[in-house]
């Protein structure tokens, strides 16, 4: 984590340090939340529509903070606390992270995309960690506040930083890329997330492409080569473009694939004698692994170490997470988020699994899809293979549209639509038994992990 003097920090954020007579020699880490303050932290009070962190500066110091930033236009600054006056505390947080990162030897890999960002981040981290000291974005710290906080937690001797870059609209990824200045960048894919705000997949592609804004000269740009919305934009790219995907026109593609209950086995072109294994389900996750392989190769990681790193992946929770539940029922917890692309991939995964008695899907609303949201949900339901799935449960207003689509191919007594989550759980428990497997997936706001908890 950052360890710098108040004066150094003041210089980096273009601020004015005051009240330093009793200040410690250096700041040790930062926090924007008084509940997570550690001794020596610099408290950064952010201002939002419904909160003002300046109201809690004294509490932060009482909890161990060594001092705080203070926005100049905020009234009544405390006189007895080391402060650094700045124009805007959020911009100061970002400037502090940018300058701290620039002072480190760490090389940065930036990752964005509609689906698979977090899983790809975990995979890239795992393969690079076989050769380098690596730190990554933790949890969902991937926005204009979270990513600077991630950077400020990097140790001085970190060699590689793997940073996830999320967004809700245009300009956000550009900001993050300019802040991080990555040596390499990945776009995992272009899906339908944020259609409500960006209008089209083309608009989503343009927003994701902002990751190149800060990509260093001659940097490595890894993209999903089966996506024309990406490949069409790199025909005259100034970067070193590497493609991955299922097509043999890509630089990295799978040759043989075996899906088993413990994970996914595959070989790739150019490495025919090496069988790779990822302890995560789903053929779609092979693409995430290929992106990690591409990055690892660029940074000189050997094939044996890549193989080892993929085998040791620790995937962030609620992402195709296979859990052994109660009474012999297996659960695939994929409840963190959902879009049409990721939901179809998860359903395909369940359809391909063998050695289970009954296969059941529990699907919730996919949010932020814009004016065509009902059609997206209906088509997902219609696409479920009645020969490979036994029951379809849905939750939510839009989930009802999934149920309507499913009824095109399924009988009435195989499809159950609910607006009451507890009622769904009761019926689901009556339906499942030993040897069955249940896929649970929906957007974050649907909180379908509550269904997972009920089964486990």
Tab-separated table of C-alpha atoms in Angstrom:
chain	number	residue	atom	x	y	z
A	1	UNK	CA	0.000	0.000	0.000
A	2	UNK	CA	1.015	3.600	-0.439
A	3	UNK	CA	3.469	4.932	2.133
A	4	UNK	CA	4.373	8.550	1.502
A	5	UNK	CA	4.785	11.781	3.461
A	6	UNK	CA	1.978	14.317	3.689
A	7	UNK	CA	4.030	16.760	1.643
A	8	UNK	CA	4.649	14.215	-1.127
A	9	UNK	CA	0.951	13.436	-1.276
A	10	UNK	CA	0.090	17.135	-1.304
A	11	UNK	CA	2.369	17.585	-4.313
A	12	UNK	CA	0.788	14.658	-6.159
A	13	UNK	CA	-2.765	15.947	-5.631
A	14	UNK	CA	-1.859	19.609	-6.197
A	15	UNK	CA	-2.972	20.375	-2.662
A	16	UNK	CA	-1.854	22.350	0.391
A	17	UNK	CA	-0.834	20.497	3.547
A	18	UNK	CA	-1.602	22.169	6.895
A	19	UNK	CA	-1.465	21.231	10.564
A	20	UNK	CA	1.507	18.914	10.177
A	21	UNK	CA	3.222	19.730	13.491
A	22	UNK	CA	1.927	16.540	15.092
A	23	UNK	CA	1.533	14.517	11.901
A	24	UNK	CA	3.266	11.146	11.511
A	25	UNK	CA	6.277	10.904	9.215
A	26	UNK	CA	4.243	9.201	6.514
A	27	UNK	CA	0.772	8.101	5.544
A	28	UNK	CA	0.212	4.330	5.447
A	29	UNK	CA	-2.653	3.530	3.086
A	30	UNK	CA	-5.886	5.368	2.345
A	31	UNK	CA	-9.573	4.855	3.052
A	32	UNK	CA	-12.819	6.496	1.980
A	33	UNK	CA	-14.850	4.734	4.676
A	34	UNK	CA	-14.480	5.382	8.405
A	35	UNK	CA	-15.635	1.807	9.070
A	36	UNK	CA	-12.517	0.408	7.380
A	37	UNK	CA	-9.951	2.897	8.673
A	38	UNK	CA	-6.639	1.390	9.755
A	39	UNK	CA	-3.978	3.089	11.868
A	40	UNK	CA	-2.012	5.544	9.765
A	41	UNK	CA	-4.505	5.721	6.882
A	42	UNK	CA	-5.193	8.958	5.060
A	43	UNK	CA	-8.947	9.519	5.066
A	44	UNK	CA	-10.385	10.743	1.767
A	45	UNK	CA	-13.877	12.224	2.308
A	46	UNK	CA	-15.936	11.844	-0.859
A	47	UNK	CA	-19.085	13.844	-1.562
A	48	UNK	CA	-22.217	12.339	-3.129
A	49	UNK	CA	-25.875	13.179	-3.600
A	50	UNK	CA	-26.858	11.744	-0.235
A	51	UNK	CA	-23.641	11.811	1.777
A	52	UNK	CA	-20.689	14.012	2.639
A	53	UNK	CA	-17.571	12.309	3.924
A	54	UNK	CA	-16.341	15.568	5.443
A	55	UNK	CA	-18.892	15.052	8.214
A	56	UNK	CA	-16.863	12.051	9.380
A	57	UNK	CA	-13.297	13.371	9.326
A	58	UNK	CA	-13.074	13.603	13.121
A	59	UNK	CA	-14.478	10.083	13.457
A	60	UNK	CA	-11.885	8.849	10.970
A	61	UNK	CA	-9.058	10.313	13.044
A	62	UNK	CA	-10.543	8.853	16.224
A	63	UNK	CA	-10.476	5.476	14.462
A	64	UNK	CA	-6.786	5.820	13.644
A	65	UNK	CA	-6.501	7.986	10.526
A	66	UNK	CA	-3.324	10.059	10.386
A	67	UNK	CA	-5.076	12.916	8.598
A	68	UNK	CA	-7.438	13.694	5.747
A	69	UNK	CA	-7.999	15.464	2.498
A	70	UNK	CA	-10.390	18.424	2.649
A	71	UNK	CA	-12.315	19.951	-0.223
A	72	UNK	CA	-11.696	23.699	-0.152
A	73	UNK	CA	-15.347	24.693	-0.566
A	74	UNK	CA	-16.446	22.593	2.401
A	75	UNK	CA	-17.047	24.740	5.523
A	76	UNK	CA	-15.622	24.340	9.021
A	77	UNK	CA	-12.435	22.343	8.538
A	78	UNK	CA	-11.154	20.955	11.862
A	79	UNK	CA	-8.196	22.935	13.162
A	80	UNK	CA	-6.415	20.199	15.080
A	81	UNK	CA	-6.073	17.550	12.339
A	82	UNK	CA	-3.424	17.218	9.595
A	83	UNK	CA	-5.236	18.167	6.380
A	84	UNK	CA	-4.450	18.481	2.701
A	85	UNK	CA	-6.686	21.053	1.015
A	86	UNK	CA	-7.753	20.126	-2.536
A	87	UNK	CA	-10.260	21.399	-5.079
A	88	UNK	CA	-12.071	18.064	-5.385
A	89	UNK	CA	-11.470	15.005	-3.218
A	90	UNK	CA	-12.528	12.502	-5.909
A	91	UNK	CA	-10.161	14.001	-8.467
A	92	UNK	CA	-7.466	14.074	-5.794
A	93	UNK	CA	-8.015	10.359	-5.116
A	94	UNK	CA	-7.582	9.651	-8.821
A	95	UNK	CA	-4.501	11.883	-9.123
A	96	UNK	CA	-2.962	10.253	-6.071
A	97	UNK	CA	-3.473	6.780	-7.558
A	98	UNK	CA	-2.130	7.826	-10.953
A	99	UNK	CA	1.042	9.321	-9.510
A	100	UNK	CA	1.589	6.466	-7.066
A	101	UNK	CA	1.283	3.889	-9.839
A	102	UNK	CA	3.698	5.869	-12.004
A	103	UNK	CA	6.237	5.710	-9.167
A	104	UNK	CA	6.125	1.898	-9.039
A	105	UNK	CA	7.913	-0.623	-11.271
A	106	UNK	CA	4.649	-2.535	-11.791
A	107	UNK	CA	3.403	-3.209	-15.299
A	108	UNK	CA	-0.350	-3.019	-15.767
A	109	UNK	CA	-2.777	-5.327	-17.551
A	110	UNK	CA	-6.186	-3.695	-18.011
A	111	UNK	CA	-9.280	-5.832	-18.582
A	112	UNK	CA	-12.756	-4.889	-19.774
A	113	UNK	CA	-15.619	-6.486	-21.688
A	114	UNK	CA	-19.330	-7.167	-21.395
A	115	UNK	CA	-18.912	-10.587	-19.777
A	116	UNK	CA	-16.061	-12.479	-18.185
A	117	UNK	CA	-14.014	-9.527	-16.899
A	118	UNK	CA	-13.681	-10.832	-13.371
A	119	UNK	CA	-13.037	-14.446	-14.353
A	120	UNK	CA	-10.430	-13.336	-16.896
A	121	UNK	CA	-8.836	-11.122	-14.249
A	122	UNK	CA	-8.594	-14.118	-11.923
A	123	UNK	CA	-7.072	-16.263	-14.671
A	124	UNK	CA	-4.545	-13.645	-15.801
A	125	UNK	CA	-3.517	-13.099	-12.189
A	126	UNK	CA	-3.063	-16.815	-11.571
A	127	UNK	CA	-0.858	-17.463	-14.613
A	128	UNK	CA	1.267	-14.339	-14.105
A	129	UNK	CA	1.696	-15.173	-10.405
A	130	UNK	CA	3.737	-18.242	-11.345
A	131	UNK	CA	6.485	-15.889	-12.523
A	132	UNK	CA	5.861	-12.434	-11.037
A	133	UNK	CA	4.619	-10.774	-7.872
A	134	UNK	CA	1.069	-9.866	-8.879
A	135	UNK	CA	-1.810	-7.924	-7.358
A	136	UNK	CA	-5.292	-7.611	-8.806
A	137	UNK	CA	-8.568	-5.771	-8.449
A	138	UNK	CA	-10.402	-7.233	-5.468
A	139	UNK	CA	-14.161	-7.712	-5.553
A	140	UNK	CA	-15.959	-5.121	-7.647
A	141	UNK	CA	-13.437	-2.303	-7.143
A	142	UNK	CA	-13.434	-1.593	-10.870
A	143	UNK	CA	-14.871	1.901	-11.261
A	144	UNK	CA	-13.696	5.519	-10.927
A	145	UNK	CA	-13.460	5.134	-7.144
A	146	UNK	CA	-12.658	1.448	-6.738
A	147	UNK	CA	-9.787	1.259	-9.202
A	148	UNK	CA	-7.833	4.146	-7.610
A	149	UNK	CA	-8.282	2.458	-4.230
A	150	UNK	CA	-6.997	-0.796	-5.729
A	151	UNK	CA	-3.916	0.981	-7.075
A	152	UNK	CA	-3.220	2.605	-3.721
A	153	UNK	CA	-3.188	-0.861	-2.128
A	154	UNK	CA	-0.385	-2.083	-4.390
A	155	UNK	CA	2.832	-2.991	-2.608
A	156	UNK	CA	5.994	-1.152	-3.607
A	157	UNK	CA	7.556	-4.303	-5.065
A	158	UNK	CA	4.530	-5.392	-7.108
A	159	UNK	CA	5.697	-6.441	-10.565
A	160	UNK	CA	2.340	-6.867	-12.305
A	161	UNK	CA	-1.001	-5.190	-11.573
A	162	UNK	CA	-4.102	-6.759	-13.122
A	163	UNK	CA	-6.849	-4.144	-13.131
A	164	UNK	CA	-10.480	-4.708	-14.053
A	165	UNK	CA	-12.183	-1.725	-15.690
A	166	UNK	CA	-15.967	-1.520	-15.473
A	167	UNK	CA	-18.395	1.093	-16.672
A	168	UNK	CA	-21.982	2.267	-16.762
A	169	UNK	CA	-21.581	4.786	-19.598
A	170	UNK	CA	-19.292	6.435	-22.118
A	171	UNK	CA	-16.050	8.017	-20.949
A	172	UNK	CA	-15.618	5.907	-17.824
A	173	UNK	CA	-13.217	3.322	-19.238
A	174	UNK	CA	-11.236	6.077	-20.953
A	175	UNK	CA	-10.742	7.717	-17.553
A	176	UNK	CA	-9.580	4.447	-15.991
A	177	UNK	CA	-7.247	3.631	-18.876
A	178	UNK	CA	-5.646	7.078	-18.779
A	179	UNK	CA	-5.192	6.666	-15.037
A	180	UNK	CA	-3.608	3.198	-15.226
A	181	UNK	CA	-1.595	3.525	-18.485
A	182	UNK	CA	-1.586	-0.258	-19.115
A	183	UNK	CA	1.144	-2.097	-20.992
A	184	UNK	CA	-1.483	-4.599	-22.130
A	185	UNK	CA	-5.265	-4.493	-22.453
A	186	UNK	CA	-7.948	-7.150	-22.937
A	187	UNK	CA	-11.506	-6.851	-24.246
A	188	UNK	CA	-13.164	-10.157	-23.380
A	189	UNK	CA	-16.239	-9.736	-25.601
A	190	UNK	CA	-19.100	-7.460	-26.605
A	191	UNK	CA	-22.484	-8.446	-25.206
A	192	UNK	CA	-25.728	-6.697	-24.350
A	193	UNK	CA	-24.984	-5.262	-20.898
A	194	UNK	CA	-25.658	-1.492	-20.748
A	195	UNK	CA	-27.798	-1.459	-23.902
A	196	UNK	CA	-30.190	0.725	-21.940
A	197	UNK	CA	-27.548	3.455	-21.670
A	198	UNK	CA	-25.487	2.902	-24.823
A	199	UNK	CA	-28.248	2.070	-27.278
A	200	UNK	CA	-26.615	-0.663	-29.353
A	201	UNK	CA	-23.869	-3.271	-29.358
A	202	UNK	CA	-21.924	-0.860	-31.558
A	203	UNK	CA	-22.181	1.730	-28.802
A	204	UNK	CA	-21.039	-0.833	-26.248
A	205	UNK	CA	-18.070	-1.722	-28.464
A	206	UNK	CA	-17.033	1.917	-28.740
A	207	UNK	CA	-17.226	2.310	-24.969
A	208	UNK	CA	-15.148	-0.820	-24.341
A	209	UNK	CA	-12.614	0.324	-26.933
A	210	UNK	CA	-11.854	3.290	-24.678
A	211	UNK	CA	-9.427	0.977	-22.887
A	212	UNK	CA	-6.935	1.835	-25.627
A	213	UNK	CA	-6.962	5.523	-24.607
A	214	UNK	CA	-4.160	5.014	-22.096
A	215	UNK	CA	-2.586	1.901	-23.621
A	216	UNK	CA	1.120	2.536	-23.947
A	217	UNK	CA	2.802	3.002	-27.303
A	218	UNK	CA	3.421	-0.427	-28.886
A	219	UNK	CA	1.283	-1.958	-26.135
A	220	UNK	CA	-0.367	-5.363	-26.417
A	221	UNK	CA	-4.082	-5.389	-27.258
A	222	UNK	CA	-5.834	-8.747	-26.764
A	223	UNK	CA	-9.344	-9.049	-28.220
A	224	UNK	CA	-12.012	-11.641	-28.941
A	225	UNK	CA	-11.287	-12.337	-32.589
A	226	UNK	CA	-14.713	-13.817	-33.360
A	227	UNK	CA	-16.357	-10.441	-32.725
A	228	UNK	CA	-16.499	-8.206	-35.855
A	229	UNK	CA	-17.290	-5.179	-33.696
A	230	UNK	CA	-13.756	-5.558	-32.322
A	231	UNK	CA	-11.783	-6.915	-35.268
A	232	UNK	CA	-13.098	-4.257	-37.650
A	233	UNK	CA	-11.637	-1.573	-35.381
A	234	UNK	CA	-8.071	-2.920	-35.306
A	235	UNK	CA	-7.250	-3.227	-39.001
A	236	UNK	CA	-4.836	-0.280	-38.749
A	237	UNK	CA	-4.122	-0.473	-35.031
A	238	UNK	CA	-0.900	1.068	-33.680
A	239	UNK	CA	-0.853	-1.664	-31.032
A	240	UNK	CA	0.322	-5.269	-31.078
A	241	UNK	CA	-3.042	-6.984	-31.587
A	242	UNK	CA	-3.526	-10.601	-30.466
A	243	UNK	CA	-6.801	-12.432	-31.060
A	244	UNK	CA	-8.419	-15.361	-29.283
A	245	UNK	CA	-11.646	-17.250	-29.912
A	246	UNK	CA	-13.139	-20.396	-31.352
A	247	UNK	CA	-12.295	-19.715	-34.994
A	248	UNK	CA	-9.023	-21.026	-36.416
A	249	UNK	CA	-8.332	-17.547	-37.802
A	250	UNK	CA	-7.423	-16.439	-34.269
A	251	UNK	CA	-3.924	-16.391	-32.820
A	252	UNK	CA	-5.148	-18.606	-29.963
A	253	UNK	CA	-8.013	-21.087	-30.320
A	254	UNK	CA	-9.049	-24.381	-28.677
A	255	UNK	CA	-8.416	-27.655	-30.498
A	256	UNK	CA	-9.930	-30.253	-28.190
A	257	UNK	CA	-12.402	-29.620	-25.356
A	258	UNK	CA	-13.608	-31.963	-22.613
A	259	UNK	CA	-16.181	-30.791	-20.075
A	260	UNK	CA	-16.155	-32.776	-16.816
A	261	UNK	CA	-17.755	-32.269	-13.431
A	262	UNK	CA	-14.512	-30.965	-11.908
A	263	UNK	CA	-13.855	-28.401	-14.627
A	264	UNK	CA	-12.845	-27.988	-18.259
A	265	UNK	CA	-9.976	-29.654	-20.119
A	266	UNK	CA	-8.684	-28.329	-23.439
A	267	UNK	CA	-5.747	-28.085	-25.803
A	268	UNK	CA	-4.819	-25.058	-27.905
A	269	UNK	CA	-3.155	-24.531	-31.243
A	270	UNK	CA	0.628	-24.616	-31.096
A	271	UNK	CA	0.576	-26.485	-27.778
A	272	UNK	CA	-0.914	-29.774	-28.976
A	273	UNK	CA	0.947	-31.922	-26.447
A	274	UNK	CA	-0.204	-29.894	-23.438
A	275	UNK	CA	-3.670	-30.438	-21.999
A	276	UNK	CA	-4.749	-27.426	-19.976
A	277	UNK	CA	-7.285	-27.609	-17.154
A	278	UNK	CA	-9.361	-24.884	-15.543
A	279	UNK	CA	-11.304	-25.733	-12.358
A	280	UNK	CA	-14.353	-23.870	-13.631
A	281	UNK	CA	-17.289	-25.023	-15.717
A	282	UNK	CA	-18.328	-23.803	-19.145
A	283	UNK	CA	-16.838	-23.844	-22.616
A	284	UNK	CA	-17.222	-20.055	-22.672
A	285	UNK	CA	-14.595	-19.893	-19.931
A	286	UNK	CA	-12.042	-21.350	-22.348
A	287	UNK	CA	-12.086	-18.003	-24.145
A	288	UNK	CA	-11.262	-16.270	-20.874
A	289	UNK	CA	-8.409	-18.746	-20.387
A	290	UNK	CA	-7.125	-18.105	-23.922
A	291	UNK	CA	-6.947	-14.386	-23.168
A	292	UNK	CA	-4.893	-15.226	-20.074
A	293	UNK	CA	-2.609	-17.476	-22.129
A	294	UNK	CA	-2.073	-14.684	-24.662
A	295	UNK	CA	-1.082	-12.237	-21.923
A	296	UNK	CA	1.171	-14.778	-20.213
A	297	UNK	CA	3.011	-15.486	-23.463
A	298	UNK	CA	3.583	-11.766	-24.009
A	299	UNK	CA	5.184	-11.445	-20.596
A	300	UNK	CA	7.417	-14.491	-20.988
A	301	UNK	CA	5.598	-17.020	-18.823
A	302	UNK	CA	6.526	-20.588	-19.800
A	303	UNK	CA	3.954	-23.140	-20.960
A	304	UNK	CA	4.420	-25.327	-17.834
A	305	UNK	CA	3.818	-22.290	-15.648
A	306	UNK	CA	0.758	-21.273	-17.676
A	307	UNK	CA	-0.635	-24.784	-17.214
A	308	UNK	CA	0.108	-24.643	-13.482
A	309	UNK	CA	-1.414	-21.186	-13.136
A	310	UNK	CA	-4.656	-22.149	-14.852
A	311	UNK	CA	-4.989	-25.215	-12.637
A	312	UNK	CA	-4.600	-23.048	-9.521
A	313	UNK	CA	-7.178	-20.382	-10.392
A	314	UNK	CA	-9.250	-19.041	-7.538
A	315	UNK	CA	-12.395	-17.737	-9.206
A	316	UNK	CA	-14.337	-14.898	-7.569
A	317	UNK	CA	-17.594	-16.230	-6.108
A	318	UNK	CA	-20.998	-16.526	-7.794
A	319	UNK	CA	-19.485	-17.070	-11.240
A	320	UNK	CA	-20.236	-20.608	-12.538
A	321	UNK	CA	-19.360	-21.767	-9.030
A	322	UNK	CA	-20.160	-25.468	-8.552
A	323	UNK	CA	-21.379	-26.198	-5.020
A	324	UNK	CA	-22.484	-29.459	-3.441
A	325	UNK	CA	-25.768	-28.616	-1.770
A	326	UNK	CA	-28.091	-30.362	0.641
A	327	UNK	CA	-29.477	-33.843	0.050
A	328	UNK	CA	-27.136	-34.633	-2.822
A	329	UNK	CA	-28.213	-31.690	-4.994
A	330	UNK	CA	-25.476	-29.888	-6.959
A	331	UNK	CA	-25.804	-26.149	-7.580
A	332	UNK	CA	-24.115	-23.934	-10.153
A	333	UNK	CA	-24.057	-20.513	-8.514
A	334	UNK	CA	-23.842	-18.009	-11.375
A	335	UNK	CA	-25.958	-15.410	-9.614
A	336	UNK	CA	-23.561	-12.466	-9.687
A	337	UNK	CA	-24.902	-10.978	-12.921
A	338	UNK	CA	-26.531	-11.818	-16.231
A	339	UNK	CA	-26.923	-10.720	-19.834
A	340	UNK	CA	-28.386	-12.639	-22.781
A	341	UNK	CA	-24.904	-13.739	-23.886
A	342	UNK	CA	-23.804	-14.959	-20.463
A	343	UNK	CA	-27.163	-16.558	-19.697
A	344	UNK	CA	-27.158	-18.544	-22.928
A	345	UNK	CA	-23.593	-19.668	-22.181
A	346	UNK	CA	-24.557	-20.810	-18.682
A	347	UNK	CA	-27.582	-22.711	-19.979
A	348	UNK	CA	-25.431	-24.370	-22.647
A	349	UNK	CA	-22.998	-25.380	-19.910
A	350	UNK	CA	-25.771	-27.091	-17.949
A	351	UNK	CA	-27.120	-28.757	-21.076
A	352	UNK	CA	-23.686	-30.245	-21.825
A	353	UNK	CA	-23.127	-31.705	-18.349
A	354	UNK	CA	-23.613	-35.439	-17.952
A	355	UNK	CA	-24.175	-37.854	-15.050
A	356	UNK	CA	-26.974	-35.876	-13.387
A	357	UNK	CA	-30.532	-37.146	-12.975
A	358	UNK	CA	-32.485	-33.929	-13.478
A	359	UNK	CA	-31.206	-30.573	-14.759
A	360	UNK	CA	-33.047	-27.480	-13.588
A	361	UNK	CA	-32.552	-23.786	-14.380
A	362	UNK	CA	-33.552	-20.916	-12.096
A	363	UNK	CA	-33.346	-17.716	-14.129
A	364	UNK	CA	-34.032	-14.128	-13.079
A	365	UNK	CA	-34.395	-10.768	-14.773
A	366	UNK	CA	-31.540	-9.467	-16.920
A	367	UNK	CA	-31.447	-5.729	-16.245
A	368	UNK	CA	-30.351	-2.659	-18.239
A	369	UNK	CA	-31.179	-4.134	-21.660
A	370	UNK	CA	-33.201	-1.186	-22.954
A	371	UNK	CA	-36.323	-1.151	-25.092
A	372	UNK	CA	-35.931	-4.717	-26.389
A	373	UNK	CA	-35.592	-6.276	-22.940
A	374	UNK	CA	-38.739	-8.401	-23.208
A	375	UNK	CA	-37.612	-9.857	-26.545
A	376	UNK	CA	-34.178	-10.727	-25.126
A	377	UNK	CA	-35.803	-12.598	-22.243
A	378	UNK	CA	-38.301	-14.415	-24.461
A	379	UNK	CA	-35.548	-15.561	-26.840
A	380	UNK	CA	-33.427	-16.892	-23.968
A	381	UNK	CA	-36.373	-18.993	-22.804
A	382	UNK	CA	-37.193	-20.179	-26.289
A	383	UNK	CA	-33.583	-21.271	-26.787
A	384	UNK	CA	-33.517	-23.683	-23.828
A	385	UNK	CA	-33.230	-27.262	-25.096
A	386	UNK	CA	-36.203	-29.248	-23.762
A	387	UNK	CA	-34.334	-32.491	-24.475
A	388	UNK	CA	-31.511	-31.537	-22.095
A	389	UNK	CA	-33.243	-29.502	-19.355
A	390	UNK	CA	-36.012	-30.943	-17.181
A	391	UNK	CA	-37.479	-27.879	-15.479
A	392	UNK	CA	-37.396	-24.107	-15.932
A	393	UNK	CA	-37.999	-21.801	-12.945
A	394	UNK	CA	-38.067	-18.026	-13.423
A	395	UNK	CA	-38.177	-15.099	-11.034
A	396	UNK	CA	-39.217	-11.513	-11.690
A	397	UNK	CA	-41.328	-9.533	-14.129
A	398	UNK	CA	-38.907	-10.039	-17.010
A	399	UNK	CA	-38.262	-13.593	-15.891
A	400	UNK	CA	-41.897	-14.234	-16.818
A	401	UNK	CA	-40.903	-13.542	-20.421
A	402	UNK	CA	-38.228	-16.258	-20.163
A	403	UNK	CA	-40.984	-18.598	-19.004
A	404	UNK	CA	-43.190	-17.605	-21.940
A	405	UNK	CA	-40.368	-18.395	-24.349
A	406	UNK	CA	-39.637	-21.714	-22.654
A	407	UNK	CA	-43.281	-22.792	-22.991
A	408	UNK	CA	-42.828	-22.861	-26.771
A	409	UNK	CA	-40.898	-26.120	-26.300
A	410	UNK	CA	-41.673	-27.246	-22.740
A	411	UNK	CA	-44.945	-28.497	-21.306
A	412	UNK	CA	-46.837	-26.390	-18.765
A	413	UNK	CA	-45.817	-28.649	-15.871
A	414	UNK	CA	-42.110	-28.114	-16.619
A	415	UNK	CA	-42.102	-24.296	-16.439
A	416	UNK	CA	-42.748	-22.318	-13.245
A	417	UNK	CA	-42.775	-18.504	-13.155
A	418	UNK	CA	-42.679	-16.622	-9.841
A	419	UNK	CA	-42.729	-13.070	-8.559
A	420	UNK	CA	-42.340	-14.349	-4.981
A	421	UNK	CA	-38.855	-15.708	-4.317
A	422	UNK	CA	-39.848	-17.701	-1.248
A	423	UNK	CA	-42.657	-19.409	-3.160
A	424	UNK	CA	-40.137	-20.302	-5.866
A	425	UNK	CA	-37.801	-21.796	-3.269
A	426	UNK	CA	-40.592	-23.922	-1.781
A	427	UNK	CA	-41.548	-25.359	-5.185
A	428	UNK	CA	-37.905	-25.828	-6.180
A	429	UNK	CA	-37.181	-27.825	-3.021
A	430	UNK	CA	-40.182	-30.033	-3.790
A	431	UNK	CA	-38.822	-30.637	-7.295
A	432	UNK	CA	-35.130	-31.400	-6.722
A	433	UNK	CA	-33.644	-34.580	-5.355
A	434	UNK	CA	-30.413	-36.485	-4.932
A	435	UNK	CA	-28.314	-36.521	-8.088
A	436	UNK	CA	-29.939	-33.411	-9.576
A	437	UNK	CA	-28.194	-30.190	-10.576
A	438	UNK	CA	-29.573	-26.638	-10.495
A	439	UNK	CA	-28.242	-23.591	-12.371
A	440	UNK	CA	-29.047	-20.256	-10.687
A	441	UNK	CA	-28.478	-17.088	-12.723
A	442	UNK	CA	-29.813	-13.524	-12.865
A	443	UNK	CA	-28.774	-9.901	-12.669
A	444	UNK	CA	-27.221	-8.598	-9.463
A	445	UNK	CA	-30.372	-6.782	-8.427
A	446	UNK	CA	-32.382	-10.019	-8.358
A	447	UNK	CA	-30.288	-11.422	-5.465
A	448	UNK	CA	-30.719	-15.012	-6.600
A	449	UNK	CA	-27.910	-16.084	-4.291
A	450	UNK	CA	-30.762	-16.385	-1.776
A	451	UNK	CA	-31.979	-19.363	-3.818
A	452	UNK	CA	-28.474	-20.838	-3.713
A	453	UNK	CA	-28.379	-20.410	0.064
A	454	UNK	CA	-31.702	-22.208	0.401
A	455	UNK	CA	-30.321	-25.207	-1.490
A	456	UNK	CA	-26.986	-25.340	0.302
